[in-house]
Structure formats: C-alpha cells, structure tokens
Tab-separated table of C-alpha atoms in Angstrom:
chain	number	residue	atom	x	y	z
E	138	MET	CA	-23.936	-85.735	-113.506
E	139	LYS	CA	-26.427	-83.097	-114.439
E	140	GLN	CA	-29.994	-83.687	-113.394
E	141	THR	CA	-32.612	-82.829	-115.961
E	142	THR	CA	-36.097	-81.819	-114.947
E	143	THR	CA	-38.871	-82.823	-117.283
E	144	ILE	CA	-42.035	-80.773	-117.239
E	145	GLU	CA	-44.979	-82.567	-118.747
E	146	VAL	CA	-47.811	-80.470	-120.071
E	147	SER	CA	-50.983	-82.341	-120.838
E	148	LEU	CA	-53.224	-81.526	-123.777
E	149	LYS	CA	-55.992	-80.702	-121.288
E	150	SER	CA	-53.832	-78.002	-119.631
E	151	VAL	CA	-52.941	-76.456	-122.987
E	152	LEU	CA	-56.571	-76.373	-124.072
E	153	LEU	CA	-57.558	-74.869	-120.697
E	154	VAL	CA	-55.021	-72.043	-121.068
E	155	ILE	CA	-56.026	-71.370	-124.686
E	156	GLY	CA	-59.712	-71.443	-123.769
E	157	THR	CA	-59.151	-68.999	-120.893
E	158	LEU	CA	-57.242	-66.593	-123.147
E	159	VAL	CA	-59.952	-66.790	-125.818
E	160	LEU	CA	-62.655	-66.091	-123.226
E	161	LEU	CA	-60.702	-63.108	-121.864
E	162	PHE	CA	-60.249	-61.759	-125.403
E	163	ILE	CA	-63.967	-62.115	-126.164
E	164	ALA	CA	-64.874	-60.532	-122.817
E	165	TRP	CA	-62.647	-57.539	-123.593
E	166	LYS	CA	-64.228	-57.136	-127.030
E	167	VAL	CA	-67.759	-57.140	-125.604
E	168	LYS	CA	-66.879	-55.283	-122.399
E	169	GLY	CA	-69.537	-52.644	-123.130
E	170	ILE	CA	-72.266	-55.297	-123.040
E	171	LEU	CA	-70.785	-56.881	-119.914
E	172	ILE	CA	-70.680	-53.506	-118.143
E	173	ALA	CA	-74.298	-52.827	-119.136
E	174	PHE	CA	-75.273	-56.254	-117.800
E	175	PHE	CA	-73.444	-55.634	-114.516
E	176	VAL	CA	-75.119	-52.224	-114.090
E	177	ALA	CA	-78.459	-53.923	-114.790
E	178	TYR	CA	-77.714	-56.556	-112.147
E	179	VAL	CA	-76.913	-53.842	-109.594
E	180	LEU	CA	-80.135	-51.970	-110.442
E	181	MET	CA	-82.113	-55.210	-110.288
E	182	SER	CA	-80.824	-55.715	-106.750
E	183	GLY	CA	-82.090	-52.247	-105.852
E	184	PHE	CA	-85.560	-52.818	-107.332
E	185	ALA	CA	-85.969	-56.409	-106.093
E	186	PRO	CA	-87.395	-55.664	-102.592
E	187	LEU	CA	-90.303	-53.659	-104.042
E	188	VAL	CA	-91.044	-56.406	-106.587
E	189	ASP	CA	-90.977	-59.001	-103.786
E	190	ARG	CA	-93.376	-56.969	-101.638
E	191	LEU	CA	-95.841	-56.582	-104.494
E	192	THR	CA	-95.590	-60.291	-105.327
E	193	LYS	CA	-96.195	-61.265	-101.687
E	194	ALA	CA	-99.234	-58.967	-101.694
E	195	GLY	CA	-100.719	-61.140	-104.456
E	196	VAL	CA	-99.734	-59.089	-107.502
E	197	ASN	CA	-98.648	-61.015	-110.606
E	198	LYS	CA	-94.833	-61.156	-111.034
E	199	THR	CA	-94.823	-59.477	-114.456
E	200	LEU	CA	-97.238	-56.807	-113.237
E	201	SER	CA	-95.067	-56.247	-110.144
E	202	VAL	CA	-92.038	-55.596	-112.348
E	203	LEU	CA	-94.063	-53.260	-114.591
E	204	VAL	CA	-95.388	-51.302	-111.594
E	205	THR	CA	-91.843	-50.987	-110.202
E	206	TYR	CA	-90.607	-49.748	-113.575
E	207	LEU	CA	-93.459	-47.252	-113.901
E	208	LEU	CA	-92.735	-45.886	-110.417
E	209	ALA	CA	-89.018	-45.556	-111.208
E	210	ILE	CA	-89.710	-43.890	-114.577
E	211	GLY	CA	-92.286	-41.588	-112.973
E	212	LEU	CA	-89.864	-40.441	-110.270
E	213	LEU	CA	-87.110	-39.959	-112.858
E	214	ALA	CA	-89.453	-37.975	-115.135
E	215	LEU	CA	-90.573	-35.810	-112.200
E	216	LEU	CA	-86.953	-35.097	-111.319
E	217	LEU	CA	-86.029	-34.303	-114.927
E	218	PHE	CA	-89.022	-32.014	-115.523
E	219	SER	CA	-88.279	-30.100	-112.331
E	220	VAL	CA	-84.552	-29.776	-113.027
E	221	ILE	CA	-84.062	-29.604	-116.819
E	222	PRO	CA	-85.931	-26.325	-117.668
E	223	PRO	CA	-84.033	-24.180	-115.114
E	224	LEU	CA	-80.882	-26.162	-115.898
E	225	ILE	CA	-81.121	-25.257	-119.604
E	226	GLU	CA	-81.810	-21.638	-118.690
E	227	GLN	CA	-78.746	-21.442	-116.445
E	228	ILE	CA	-76.513	-23.174	-119.001
E	229	ARG	CA	-77.756	-20.703	-121.639
E	230	GLY	CA	-76.856	-17.877	-119.262
E	231	PHE	CA	-73.402	-19.362	-118.736
E	232	ILE	CA	-72.783	-19.553	-122.496
E	233	THR	CA	-74.022	-15.961	-122.891
E	234	ASN	CA	-71.641	-14.767	-120.171
E	235	LEU	CA	-68.714	-16.861	-121.417
E	236	PRO	CA	-67.014	-13.892	-123.182
E	237	VAL	CA	-67.179	-11.965	-119.891
E	238	TYR	CA	-65.392	-14.807	-118.088
E	239	VAL	CA	-62.785	-15.026	-120.851
E	240	ASN	CA	-62.136	-11.262	-120.696
E	241	TRP	CA	-61.843	-11.463	-116.924
E	242	LEU	CA	-59.311	-14.287	-117.255
E	243	VAL	CA	-57.295	-12.427	-119.903
E	244	ASN	CA	-57.234	-9.164	-117.913
E	245	ASN	CA	-56.186	-10.853	-114.683
E	246	LEU	CA	-53.452	-12.873	-116.346
E	247	ASN	CA	-52.198	-9.779	-118.172
E	248	SER	CA	-52.020	-7.825	-114.923
E	249	SER	CA	-50.058	-10.643	-113.305
E	250	SER	CA	-46.356	-11.069	-113.874
E	251	VAL	CA	-46.547	-14.606	-115.201
E	252	PRO	CA	-43.785	-15.018	-117.813
E	253	GLY	CA	-44.892	-15.933	-121.328
E	254	VAL	CA	-48.568	-15.178	-120.669
E	255	THR	CA	-49.884	-12.621	-123.144
E	256	THR	CA	-53.282	-11.742	-124.555
E	257	GLU	CA	-52.220	-13.183	-127.907
E	258	ASN	CA	-51.155	-16.497	-126.362
E	259	ILE	CA	-54.390	-16.817	-124.376
E	260	THR	CA	-56.504	-15.951	-127.435
E	261	ASN	CA	-54.651	-18.503	-129.575
E	262	VAL	CA	-55.104	-21.235	-126.958
E	263	LEU	CA	-58.824	-20.478	-126.517
E	264	THR	CA	-59.359	-20.314	-130.301
E	265	SER	CA	-57.652	-23.658	-130.830
E	266	LYS	CA	-59.693	-25.230	-128.025
E	267	ILE	CA	-62.950	-23.896	-129.488
E	268	ASP	CA	-61.982	-25.168	-132.960
E	269	THR	CA	-61.166	-28.567	-131.468
E	270	ALA	CA	-64.488	-28.640	-129.611
E	271	LEU	CA	-66.398	-27.770	-132.793
E	272	SER	CA	-64.570	-30.426	-134.783
E	273	ASN	CA	-65.423	-32.971	-132.092
E	274	LEU	CA	-69.165	-32.246	-132.194
E	275	LEU	CA	-69.748	-35.299	-134.403
E	276	GLY	CA	-67.883	-37.436	-131.888
E	277	VAL	CA	-69.965	-35.969	-129.079
E	278	ALA	CA	-73.158	-36.801	-131.003
E	279	LYS	CA	-71.946	-40.383	-131.440
E	280	ASN	CA	-71.157	-40.601	-127.728
E	281	VAL	CA	-74.619	-39.287	-126.832
E	282	PHE	CA	-76.182	-41.903	-129.122
E	283	GLY	CA	-73.966	-44.574	-127.544
E	284	VAL	CA	-75.060	-43.515	-124.052
E	285	PHE	CA	-78.708	-43.671	-125.149
E	286	VAL	CA	-78.242	-47.191	-126.563
E	287	SER	CA	-76.476	-48.258	-123.354
E	288	PHE	CA	-79.319	-46.797	-121.282
E	289	ILE	CA	-81.901	-48.785	-123.274
E	290	SER	CA	-79.766	-51.942	-122.971
E	291	VAL	CA	-79.488	-51.532	-119.198
E	292	ALA	CA	-83.253	-50.940	-118.916
E	293	VAL	CA	-84.049	-54.096	-120.940
E	294	PHE	CA	-81.487	-56.223	-119.064
E	295	THR	CA	-82.824	-55.013	-115.702
E	296	PHE	CA	-86.401	-55.814	-116.697
E	297	TYR	CA	-85.609	-59.383	-117.713
E	298	LEU	CA	-83.328	-59.958	-114.719
E	299	LEU	CA	-86.207	-58.958	-112.436
E	300	LEU	CA	-88.548	-61.333	-114.273
E	301	GLU	CA	-86.125	-64.274	-114.325
E	302	ARG	CA	-84.466	-63.628	-110.952
E	303	ASP	CA	-85.811	-66.711	-109.161
E	304	ARG	CA	-85.029	-69.001	-112.094
E	305	LEU	CA	-81.489	-67.632	-112.350
E	306	LYS	CA	-80.915	-68.249	-108.648
E	307	LYS	CA	-82.099	-71.833	-108.977
E	308	ASN	CA	-79.756	-72.500	-111.925
E	309	LEU	CA	-76.782	-70.608	-110.507
E	310	PHE	CA	-75.322	-73.743	-108.909
E	311	VAL	CA	-74.417	-74.971	-112.417
E	312	LEU	CA	-71.532	-72.465	-112.399
E	313	PHE	CA	-70.329	-73.817	-109.044
E	314	PRO	CA	-70.805	-77.600	-109.244
E	315	ASN	CA	-68.461	-78.278	-106.298
E	316	LEU	CA	-70.494	-76.173	-103.864
E	317	PRO	CA	-73.785	-77.202	-102.229
E	318	LYS	CA	-76.825	-75.780	-103.998
E	319	LYS	CA	-78.139	-74.210	-100.773
E	320	ARG	CA	-74.845	-72.425	-100.189
E	321	VAL	CA	-74.735	-70.985	-103.724
E	322	THR	CA	-78.305	-69.706	-103.368
E	323	SER	CA	-77.458	-68.152	-99.987
E	324	LEU	CA	-74.364	-66.495	-101.483
E	325	ALA	CA	-76.397	-65.030	-104.359
E	326	HIS	CA	-78.999	-63.757	-101.887
E	327	THR	CA	-76.316	-62.066	-99.737
E	328	ILE	CA	-74.773	-60.375	-102.787
E	329	GLU	CA	-78.181	-59.185	-103.966
E	330	GLU	CA	-79.028	-57.757	-100.532
E	331	LYS	CA	-75.712	-55.917	-100.289
E	332	LEU	CA	-75.980	-54.454	-103.799
E	333	GLY	CA	-79.599	-53.452	-103.221
E	334	ALA	CA	-78.657	-51.635	-100.019
E	335	TRP	CA	-75.851	-49.871	-101.911
E	336	VAL	CA	-78.218	-48.697	-104.681
E	337	ARG	CA	-80.801	-47.337	-102.256
E	338	GLY	CA	-78.144	-45.744	-100.059
E	339	GLU	CA	-76.447	-44.136	-103.066
E	340	VAL	CA	-79.735	-42.616	-104.247
E	341	VAL	CA	-80.272	-41.091	-100.791
E	342	LEU	CA	-76.700	-39.744	-100.704
E	343	MET	CA	-76.981	-38.209	-104.183
E	344	LEU	CA	-80.278	-36.499	-103.345
E	345	VAL	CA	-79.105	-35.176	-99.959
E	346	VAL	CA	-75.737	-33.936	-101.247
E	347	GLY	CA	-77.305	-32.356	-104.344
E	348	LEU	CA	-80.024	-30.631	-102.307
E	349	ALA	CA	-77.603	-29.423	-99.604
E	350	THR	CA	-75.236	-28.070	-102.263
E	351	TYR	CA	-78.076	-26.289	-104.074
E	352	ILE	CA	-79.369	-24.667	-100.866
E	353	GLY	CA	-75.855	-23.567	-99.879
E	354	LEU	CA	-74.967	-22.141	-103.305
E	355	THR	CA	-78.331	-20.353	-103.504
E	356	ILE	CA	-77.817	-18.757	-100.078
E	357	LEU	CA	-74.332	-17.634	-101.158
E	358	ARG	CA	-75.851	-16.340	-104.429
E	359	VAL	CA	-73.428	-18.265	-106.596
E	360	GLU	CA	-74.411	-18.222	-110.258
E	361	PHE	CA	-75.555	-21.472	-111.906
E	362	ALA	CA	-76.367	-23.056	-108.523
E	363	LEU	CA	-78.647	-25.704	-110.029
E	364	PRO	CA	-76.218	-27.173	-112.615
E	365	LEU	CA	-73.456	-27.173	-109.993
E	366	ALA	CA	-75.721	-28.951	-107.499
E	367	VAL	CA	-76.732	-31.531	-110.131
E	368	ILE	CA	-73.034	-32.179	-110.840
E	369	ALA	CA	-72.348	-32.566	-107.102
E	370	GLY	CA	-75.224	-35.024	-106.726
E	371	LEU	CA	-74.323	-37.127	-109.764
E	372	LEU	CA	-70.608	-37.313	-108.948
E	373	GLU	CA	-71.490	-38.515	-105.460
E	374	ILE	CA	-71.661	-41.995	-106.996
E	375	ILE	CA	-67.832	-41.948	-107.223
E	376	PRO	CA	-66.557	-42.003	-103.614
E	377	MET	CA	-63.793	-39.603	-102.519
E	378	VAL	CA	-62.904	-38.427	-106.037
E	379	GLY	CA	-66.393	-37.312	-107.136
E	380	PRO	CA	-66.918	-34.562	-104.519
E	381	LEU	CA	-63.477	-33.081	-105.265
E	382	VAL	CA	-64.164	-32.947	-109.008
E	383	ALA	CA	-67.623	-31.448	-108.392
E	384	ALA	CA	-66.139	-28.633	-106.294
E	385	VAL	CA	-63.761	-27.405	-109.024
E	386	PRO	CA	-66.287	-25.690	-111.383
E	387	ALA	CA	-68.161	-24.213	-108.403
E	388	VAL	CA	-64.996	-22.629	-106.999
E	389	ILE	CA	-63.973	-21.268	-110.423
E	390	ILE	CA	-67.384	-19.680	-111.064
E	391	ALA	CA	-67.459	-18.233	-107.538
E	392	PHE	CA	-63.914	-16.871	-107.950
E	393	VAL	CA	-64.986	-14.991	-111.081
E	394	GLN	CA	-67.711	-13.337	-108.998
E	395	SER	CA	-65.481	-12.681	-105.993
E	396	PRO	CA	-62.365	-14.287	-104.436
E	397	ILE	CA	-64.045	-14.116	-101.015
E	398	LEU	CA	-67.069	-15.931	-102.440
E	399	ALA	CA	-64.757	-18.655	-103.731
E	400	ILE	CA	-63.449	-19.178	-100.184
E	401	ALA	CA	-67.046	-19.395	-98.933
E	402	VAL	CA	-67.839	-22.003	-101.621
E	403	ILE	CA	-64.804	-24.068	-100.597
E	404	ALA	CA	-66.063	-23.915	-96.999
E	405	LEU	CA	-69.539	-24.989	-98.167
E	406	TYR	CA	-68.247	-28.034	-100.048
E	407	LEU	CA	-66.055	-28.994	-97.085
E	408	LEU	CA	-69.080	-28.695	-94.791
E	409	VAL	CA	-71.192	-30.909	-97.070
E	410	GLN	CA	-68.302	-33.381	-97.240
E	411	GLN	CA	-68.051	-33.486	-93.438
E	412	LEU	CA	-71.810	-34.015	-93.183
E	413	GLU	CA	-71.520	-36.883	-95.626
E	414	ASN	CA	-68.431	-38.539	-94.111
E	415	ASN	CA	-69.387	-38.214	-90.432
E	416	PHE	CA	-73.146	-38.728	-90.559
E	417	LEU	CA	-74.575	-39.971	-93.866
E	418	VAL	CA	-71.971	-42.551	-94.896
E	419	PRO	CA	-71.700	-44.259	-91.456
E	420	LYS	CA	-75.494	-44.369	-91.135
E	421	ILE	CA	-76.282	-45.446	-94.692
E	422	MET	CA	-73.360	-46.868	-96.663
E	423	GLU	CA	-70.993	-48.524	-94.175
E	424	LYS	CA	-73.758	-50.752	-92.826
E	425	ALA	CA	-74.817	-51.575	-96.385
E	426	VAL	CA	-71.428	-52.243	-97.992
E	427	GLY	CA	-68.864	-52.337	-95.171
E	428	LEU	CA	-65.786	-51.725	-97.341
E	429	SER	CA	-62.676	-50.224	-95.781
E	430	PRO	CA	-61.321	-46.956	-97.289
E	431	ILE	CA	-58.196	-48.753	-98.573
E	432	VAL	CA	-60.273	-51.347	-100.446
E	433	THR	CA	-62.483	-48.561	-101.831
E	434	ILE	CA	-59.483	-46.579	-103.141
E	435	PHE	CA	-57.964	-49.740	-104.646
E	436	ALA	CA	-61.263	-50.644	-106.342
E	437	LEU	CA	-61.697	-47.087	-107.670
E	438	SER	CA	-58.172	-47.088	-109.115
E	439	ILE	CA	-58.644	-50.396	-110.922
E	440	GLY	CA	-62.193	-49.666	-112.116
E	441	GLY	CA	-61.289	-46.189	-113.345
E	442	ALA	CA	-58.097	-47.337	-115.074
E	443	ILE	CA	-59.780	-50.182	-116.977
E	444	PHE	CA	-63.322	-48.942	-117.637
E	445	GLY	CA	-63.150	-45.167	-117.102
E	446	VAL	CA	-65.914	-43.231	-115.344
E	447	VAL	CA	-68.408	-46.120	-115.447
E	448	GLY	CA	-65.777	-48.418	-113.967
E	449	ALA	CA	-65.108	-45.966	-111.143
E	450	ALA	CA	-68.847	-45.635	-110.464
E	451	MET	CA	-69.327	-49.421	-110.382
E	452	ALA	CA	-66.105	-50.133	-108.472
E	453	VAL	CA	-67.715	-50.194	-105.018
E	454	PRO	CA	-70.508	-52.693	-105.858
E	455	ALA	CA	-67.979	-54.877	-107.693
E	456	ALA	CA	-65.687	-54.791	-104.653
E	457	ALA	CA	-68.667	-55.627	-102.428
E	458	ILE	CA	-69.338	-58.765	-104.505
E	459	PHE	CA	-65.702	-59.875	-104.227
E	460	GLN	CA	-65.836	-59.215	-100.483
E	461	VAL	CA	-68.880	-61.473	-100.033
E	462	ILE	CA	-67.251	-64.258	-102.088
E	463	PHE	CA	-63.917	-63.884	-100.260
E	464	GLU	CA	-65.586	-63.988	-96.822
E	465	ASP	CA	-67.459	-67.131	-97.853
E	466	TYR	CA	-64.193	-68.701	-99.039
E	467	LEU	CA	-62.493	-67.618	-95.786
E	468	VAL	CA	-65.125	-69.505	-93.795
E	469	ASP	CA	-64.126	-72.664	-95.706
E	470	VAL	CA	-60.426	-72.123	-94.958
E	471	LEU	CA	-61.081	-71.582	-91.239
E	472	LYS	CA	-63.233	-74.715	-91.104
E	473	GLU	CA	-60.429	-76.748	-92.704
E	474	GLN	CA	-57.909	-75.387	-90.172
E	475	ASP	CA	-60.198	-76.264	-87.260
E	476	SER	CA	-60.675	-79.785	-88.563
C-alpha cells in the first residue's frame, strides 16, 4: 500500500508568508529611503559621543545636537572652501588639455602595431562617447538633484535620530519581545559604539590617505594632484576596491607625462596602501570593527551588487551590525549547550 503524506498549511502560515513578501516588496520600492535612514543611523552613531559629552556638561539636549551639527557643517565648509577653488582650477586645466591627451593617445596607438586601430576608428569612438555624454547631461543633472535630496534627507534623519536616540533605545524592545529589555538596550548600545568607532576611524583614514597622496603627487609633480588626492581620500570608504580604483586615473595622467613617472605613481600608491594596511587599519579600524578580510569582501560583494556604490560604502557597518547580533545569538547557543 502506498503511504500518502499530508501537509497541512494553516491560514496563519499563509498570511505570514504573504505578509513577508509584501514587506520585502515595499522595502525594495522604498530602498532609497531605507538606505538614507541607515546612513543617518551610522552618522548618528559617530556624532553621539560629542552630544553625550555636551549633555553631561549641562547643555540642553537640543542645543547639544545643534552645536554638534554646526561644528560638523563648519568643518565640512572649511574643507570645501580650501579644496573646491583649486579643484575647479585643476579640472578646468584638465578639460583645456584634453585635446592634447587625445592627440597623444591617437599618435601612440597609430605608431603601435595594434590591428584594427586607426585614427579614424579612435576619432569615431571618441566622438560617439562625447555625443553620448552630452545627451546624458539631463540625466546627470537629475542624478545631482537626487544626490542633493538624499543629502538633505540624511541630514534631517540624523538630526532627529540624535534628538530621539534615548527614546528609541527605550522602545526598541518592542521589536524583540522575547528578549529581556536590558539585553536589547545593551545590544543597541554595542552596535552604536561599533558604528561610531567606524565613522570616526573612516574619517581619519580618508584624511590621512588623501593628504599623503596629495603630498606624494605634488613631490612627483604629477598634474591635477589635488583632484586625484580627493578621489583617493573619498574612495577610501570602500575597503580594498576603493584604493585600486583611485590609482587608475593617477597612473593614466602620470603616464601621459612620462612612463617613468607612471611607475613612480604606482610605487607611491602602493606605499600609501602599505602604510594604511600595516599601520593605520590595525591601529584604527580593526579594533573598532574587527571584521575578517573574508567577511569584508563578502559584504562588499553583496552591498555593491544590490545597492551599487552606496551599498559598497555601507557594507562594512552593515556587516558589523550583523556580527554583533550573531555574536549575541552565539552566546545564547553556547549557554544552551552548557545547560
């Protein structure tokens, strides 16, 4: 006789699955807002210690947040005013010299014996790329506007998260009704501390790498040293991949000046990378985050594949949160095994 297996599915299970799928669909549709909120939470963790110090010193909570914001905006404005004018000047110089670089590329490719590479082919490719770039200017303008809106959203979210931080911590246990309230609060505090340390460490890394790159490129007399250094500093937020991407334009520009200079630039970027990996990261980031390289690469791959550049930049703090939660869960498992 054949045995038949009956699988009973309750209405509650069906509704749970449907509800989960609906929530995932909604989350995907509003992923931009969720990313902005997550970035704001990370920034809030970085600003929180200063707000706490001011509050403990007797300053009103709202005033403490405002003072922190004014300090952050002041430092950002100082950085922008010191960097943007020479940056614009060097970018203008690059655009002015662009025909020289194109001619150099055409002449060198013509003199080489690469099959199928002719002046006409190169000109056609460059013309089509320029036409495409011009036709995409409207899209670029929309993207710039979108970035501006996202920046404002992150700033507003961060402000209110700083104001309501204590209240949010107190009500966080509602999301985890099966866990003790004290444990949930402790978990939130650990996550906040780890993210805050990551933010402050990342700022230090970006400044040191950007400054070291600028000094090195200036000594080597590489053109457009400031924009290249700014790129190196900004891309430092993406571990492993960022420094490699930042080196590419520097090597190309140096190669146009001199092949030997390009080799020197490669050596410079390798030196900065060694300084970062062997001194800065162990001293600053590993103590703060404590993620293994394999976990970092895995997080970067997932974050970059799903959310692009922003996902790659936020992959490490997201992985740090999962690590804290997993370690807390692991403590539970070990306790159950012991008992």
